[in-house]
Amino acid sequence: TAAEPGPAAPTPLDLPGGRYIVLLDEKPVATYEGGEPGLAPTKAKEGERLDAASPQAKQYSRFLQNRQKDVASSAGVTPDTTYQITLNGFSANLSGAQASKLKGTKGVLGVYADEVRHPDAVPSTQFLGLEGAGGVWEGVGGIDKAGAGIVVGVVDTGISPENPSFAGDPLSTTPSDTQPYLAAGTDADGAAVTQVVYKKSDGGEFRSTVVDKPGAGKDAWSAAQYSTKLVGAQYFSEGAAATGFSFAYDYLSPRDGAGHGSHTASTAAGNNGVDATVEGVDFGAISGVAPAAKVAAYKACYDGPDPLVTTDDICALSDLLGAIDQATADGVDVINYSIGGGSATSV
């Protein structure tokens, strides 16, 4: 005897009940280029912004609202939210029958189950594969050891020593094989100076002259600004001065007047677990890529009068070269150079 037929297989239109987003096939306001009788285009022209409050946009929005109402009514649905500007459609709680009917309705582009999502972020350290099992940090013994024993030189706008990303202990004058310390030395001209000395993990030595500018003015700087984290801070300004640049809006010291140098330094080697707050908004804890590394800042860029633009700032090539040269001489292991401009054939 013939086998009894089984239950009919569900058709592609069979959908379960739930919350859905229903999209229609007419273009939304943002991308509508015309074509509907009596309705002018609403898409912004190249180089212009969308004007969703224009008479044309309002008229086309009403057209879309009426279309949405007609489609929803055909399935006995009352939308709770409608969309006309960046997409054309509505959302609603649908029975399985309503969802399936709408999916087969002419003019419906698609019926999509609503989703519950959560706030998320992909920090650079995660994107680069530093975090988690099998990450680079795990391979070096954990985040607390990432960058240990090396010095990251940053050629930029200087450094803000008070920034918690560069917090460290005060420097001792007692020599150490593991911690940076202050020691007497001589500079390239043979003059007596105070230097920060640090014995690196590769057996080499980092040795950088301390900038000493006493006083209470804005350009003051002393050995107290250095720490077991910030082991180097110098500045180079001869080239900028030669152009007639005014330093009135920045510091003639290693101090950062623009923020860019502190930002790049913290990204490269800032301490781990530092709470970041910008204008009262908490962004959570941040970390540099190599948080156990030491930081040495070589300022060669200066801020102009307008903090919102960079066209009045200056990074003289000669100062940049001097900073790179000194960083190399001091014994940094790597240089972060986030400076743009100049021709492809520049030094």
Short mmCIF file of C-alpha atoms in Angstrom, two decimals, residues 22-248:
data_model
loop_
_atom_site.label_atom_id
_atom_site.label_comp_id
_atom_site.label_asym_id
_atom_site.label_seq_id
_atom_site.Cartn_x
_atom_site.Cartn_y
_atom_site.Cartn_z
CA VAL A 22 9.25 45.23 7.92
CA LEU A 23 11.04 47.07 5.11
CA LEU A 24 9.31 48.30 1.97
CA ASP A 25 10.90 48.60 -1.44
CA GLU A 26 10.53 52.35 -2.02
CA LYS A 27 13.68 54.33 -1.27
CA PRO A 28 13.79 56.29 1.99
CA VAL A 29 14.17 60.06 2.04
CA ALA A 30 17.96 59.89 2.24
CA THR A 31 18.33 57.99 -1.04
CA TYR A 32 15.19 58.86 -3.03
CA GLU A 33 16.20 60.20 -6.45
CA GLY A 34 12.73 60.73 -7.87
CA GLY A 35 10.40 58.61 -9.94
CA GLU A 36 7.17 58.78 -7.99
CA PRO A 37 4.62 61.03 -9.75
CA GLY A 38 4.50 64.48 -8.21
CA LEU A 39 7.29 63.78 -5.71
CA ALA A 40 10.58 65.60 -6.15
CA PRO A 41 13.91 63.93 -5.33
CA THR A 42 15.04 64.23 -1.72
CA LYS A 43 18.53 62.71 -1.87
CA ALA A 44 21.20 65.28 -1.07
CA LYS A 45 23.40 66.45 -3.92
CA GLU A 46 27.06 65.52 -3.81
CA GLY A 47 28.88 67.64 -1.26
CA GLU A 48 25.66 68.71 0.46
CA ARG A 49 23.87 67.51 3.57
CA LEU A 50 20.45 65.89 3.64
CA ASP A 51 17.69 68.35 4.50
CA ALA A 52 15.06 66.18 6.12
CA ALA A 53 13.02 69.28 6.99
CA SER A 54 12.63 70.50 3.42
CA PRO A 55 9.11 70.62 1.91
CA GLN A 56 10.10 67.92 -0.57
CA ALA A 57 11.34 65.62 2.20
CA LYS A 58 8.23 66.17 4.29
CA GLN A 59 5.98 65.47 1.32
CA TYR A 60 7.83 62.28 0.45
CA SER A 61 7.82 61.20 4.10
CA ARG A 62 4.02 61.49 4.17
CA PHE A 63 3.87 59.36 1.02
CA LEU A 64 5.97 56.67 2.70
CA GLN A 65 3.87 56.82 5.86
CA ASN A 66 0.72 56.21 3.84
CA ARG A 67 2.35 53.29 2.02
CA GLN A 68 3.42 51.78 5.32
CA LYS A 69 -0.07 52.18 6.74
CA ASP A 70 -1.61 50.46 3.72
CA VAL A 71 0.80 47.53 3.87
CA ALA A 72 0.39 47.09 7.63
CA SER A 73 -3.40 47.30 7.40
CA SER A 74 -3.45 44.58 4.76
CA ALA A 75 -2.22 42.17 7.45
CA GLY A 76 -4.19 43.66 10.33
CA VAL A 77 -1.06 45.17 11.88
CA THR A 78 -0.66 48.42 13.79
CA PRO A 79 2.97 49.61 13.61
CA ASP A 80 4.51 51.00 16.80
CA THR A 81 7.45 52.67 15.07
CA THR A 82 7.80 53.83 11.48
CA TYR A 83 10.88 54.83 9.50
CA GLN A 84 11.14 57.15 6.52
CA ILE A 85 14.50 58.91 6.51
CA THR A 86 17.31 56.34 6.40
CA LEU A 87 15.11 53.32 5.76
CA ASN A 88 11.50 52.79 4.74
CA GLY A 89 9.51 50.51 6.97
CA PHE A 90 8.01 49.87 10.36
CA SER A 91 8.35 47.65 13.41
CA ALA A 92 5.60 45.76 15.18
CA ASN A 93 4.72 42.65 17.13
CA LEU A 94 3.43 40.13 14.59
CA SER A 95 1.78 36.76 14.78
CA GLY A 96 3.28 34.06 12.64
CA ALA A 97 0.46 34.43 10.16
CA GLN A 98 0.91 38.20 9.95
CA ALA A 99 4.66 37.92 9.48
CA SER A 100 4.25 35.31 6.77
CA LYS A 101 1.55 37.34 5.00
CA LEU A 102 3.67 40.49 5.01
CA LYS A 103 6.68 38.62 3.68
CA GLY A 104 4.61 37.63 0.64
CA THR A 105 3.04 41.05 0.15
CA LYS A 106 3.92 42.97 -3.00
CA GLY A 107 6.10 45.97 -2.21
CA VAL A 108 7.65 44.42 0.91
CA LEU A 109 11.41 44.21 0.63
CA GLY A 110 11.87 41.98 3.64
CA VAL A 111 10.60 40.94 7.07
CA TYR A 112 13.39 40.69 9.65
CA ALA A 113 13.26 39.42 13.20
CA ASP A 114 14.13 42.14 15.69
CA GLU A 115 17.32 41.50 17.69
CA VAL A 116 18.48 42.32 21.19
CA ARG A 117 21.99 43.75 21.12
CA HIS A 118 24.24 45.18 23.76
CA PRO A 119 26.71 48.05 23.97
CA ASP A 120 30.11 46.87 22.81
CA ALA A 121 33.55 48.14 21.94
CA VAL A 122 36.63 46.66 20.34
CA PRO A 123 39.65 48.33 21.95
CA SER A 124 42.85 48.51 19.91
CA THR A 125 44.48 46.00 22.23
CA GLN A 126 41.73 43.48 21.46
CA PHE A 127 41.77 44.27 17.74
CA LEU A 128 45.53 43.69 17.59
CA GLY A 129 45.20 40.33 19.28
CA LEU A 130 46.98 41.36 22.46
CA GLU A 131 44.31 40.31 24.95
CA GLY A 132 42.92 36.94 25.94
CA ALA A 133 44.06 33.37 25.61
CA GLY A 134 46.75 33.01 23.00
CA GLY A 135 47.21 36.76 22.76
CA VAL A 136 50.54 38.53 22.61
CA TRP A 137 50.27 39.69 26.22
CA GLU A 138 49.85 36.11 27.38
CA GLY A 139 52.92 35.13 25.39
CA VAL A 140 55.12 37.60 27.26
CA GLY A 141 53.86 36.58 30.69
CA GLY A 142 50.80 38.79 31.03
CA ILE A 143 49.90 42.41 30.60
CA ASP A 144 52.05 43.49 33.56
CA LYS A 145 55.13 42.32 31.67
CA ALA A 146 54.24 43.59 28.21
CA GLY A 147 57.07 45.89 27.19
CA ALA A 148 59.12 45.28 30.33
CA GLY A 149 62.73 46.29 30.00
CA ILE A 150 62.35 48.51 26.95
CA VAL A 151 62.06 52.25 26.36
CA VAL A 152 59.58 53.70 23.88
CA GLY A 153 60.70 57.04 22.47
CA VAL A 154 57.90 59.37 21.36
CA VAL A 155 58.74 62.19 18.95
CA ASP A 156 55.73 64.47 19.11
CA THR A 157 54.28 67.46 21.01
CA GLY A 158 55.73 66.56 24.38
CA ILE A 159 54.36 64.86 27.46
CA SER A 160 52.04 65.60 30.40
CA PRO A 161 53.82 64.04 33.38
CA GLU A 162 50.74 64.35 35.60
CA ASN A 163 48.75 62.06 33.32
CA PRO A 164 48.06 58.78 35.18
CA SER A 165 49.08 56.86 32.07
CA PHE A 166 52.63 57.92 32.92
CA ALA A 167 52.45 57.62 36.70
CA GLY A 168 55.49 56.13 38.38
CA ASP A 169 57.53 56.34 41.54
CA PRO A 170 60.00 59.18 42.16
CA LEU A 171 63.50 58.44 40.94
CA SER A 172 66.16 57.45 43.44
CA THR A 173 69.84 58.35 43.25
CA THR A 174 70.80 54.82 44.25
CA PRO A 175 72.05 52.77 41.27
CA SER A 176 69.85 49.82 40.37
CA ASP A 177 69.93 46.95 37.91
CA THR A 178 66.14 46.90 37.60
CA GLN A 179 64.82 50.44 38.15
CA PRO A 180 65.64 53.80 36.55
CA TYR A 181 67.64 56.19 38.72
CA LEU A 182 69.26 59.62 38.65
CA ALA A 183 73.02 59.88 38.18
CA ALA A 184 75.66 62.47 37.40
CA GLY A 185 76.89 62.52 33.83
CA THR A 186 78.12 64.71 31.01
CA ASP A 187 76.38 65.86 27.88
CA ALA A 188 77.71 65.81 24.32
CA ASP A 189 79.68 68.98 25.00
CA GLY A 190 81.26 67.59 28.15
CA ALA A 191 79.20 69.72 30.53
CA ALA A 192 78.12 68.21 33.85
CA VAL A 193 74.47 67.23 33.86
CA THR A 194 72.01 65.03 35.70
CA GLN A 195 70.83 62.01 33.76
CA VAL A 196 68.22 59.29 34.04
CA VAL A 197 69.87 55.89 33.74
CA TYR A 198 67.99 52.67 33.03
CA LYS A 199 69.45 49.23 32.41
CA LYS A 200 67.30 47.58 29.79
CA SER A 201 66.36 43.95 29.38
CA ASP A 202 68.61 43.53 26.34
CA GLY A 203 71.66 44.44 28.42
CA GLY A 204 71.90 47.93 26.96
CA GLU A 205 71.66 51.17 28.85
CA PHE A 206 69.29 54.08 28.39
CA ARG A 207 70.82 57.37 29.51
CA SER A 208 69.06 60.68 28.97
CA THR A 209 69.86 64.18 30.20
CA VAL A 210 67.37 65.78 32.59
CA VAL A 211 65.94 69.13 31.53
CA ASP A 212 66.29 71.67 34.32
CA LYS A 213 64.39 74.94 33.91
CA PRO A 214 63.77 76.33 37.41
CA GLY A 215 61.16 78.92 38.23
CA ALA A 216 57.42 79.27 38.55
CA GLY A 217 56.63 80.27 34.97
CA LYS A 218 54.81 78.17 32.42
CA ASP A 219 58.06 76.88 30.95
CA ALA A 220 59.40 75.55 34.26
CA TRP A 221 60.57 71.92 34.33
CA SER A 222 62.69 69.94 36.75
CA ALA A 223 63.96 66.49 37.68
CA ALA A 224 60.80 66.02 39.74
CA GLN A 225 58.84 65.52 36.51
CA TYR A 226 60.68 62.28 35.74
CA SER A 227 59.73 58.97 37.32
CA THR A 228 60.20 55.23 37.06
CA LYS A 229 57.73 55.42 34.13
CA LEU A 230 58.71 58.66 32.42
CA VAL A 231 62.45 58.21 32.06
CA GLY A 232 63.13 60.77 29.38
CA ALA A 233 61.78 64.18 28.39
CA GLN A 234 63.58 66.68 26.20
CA TYR A 235 62.59 69.37 23.73
CA PHE A 236 63.95 70.72 20.45
CA SER A 237 62.95 74.19 19.28
CA GLU A 238 65.75 75.77 17.31
CA GLY A 239 64.22 75.07 13.94
CA ALA A 240 60.82 76.41 14.98
CA ALA A 241 62.38 79.53 16.48
CA ALA A 242 64.31 80.17 13.27
CA THR A 243 61.04 80.56 11.39
CA GLY A 244 59.88 83.29 13.76
CA PHE A 245 57.31 81.02 15.39
CA SER A 246 55.85 82.35 18.63
CA PHE A 247 55.87 79.95 21.56
CA ALA A 248 53.30 82.02 23.44
#
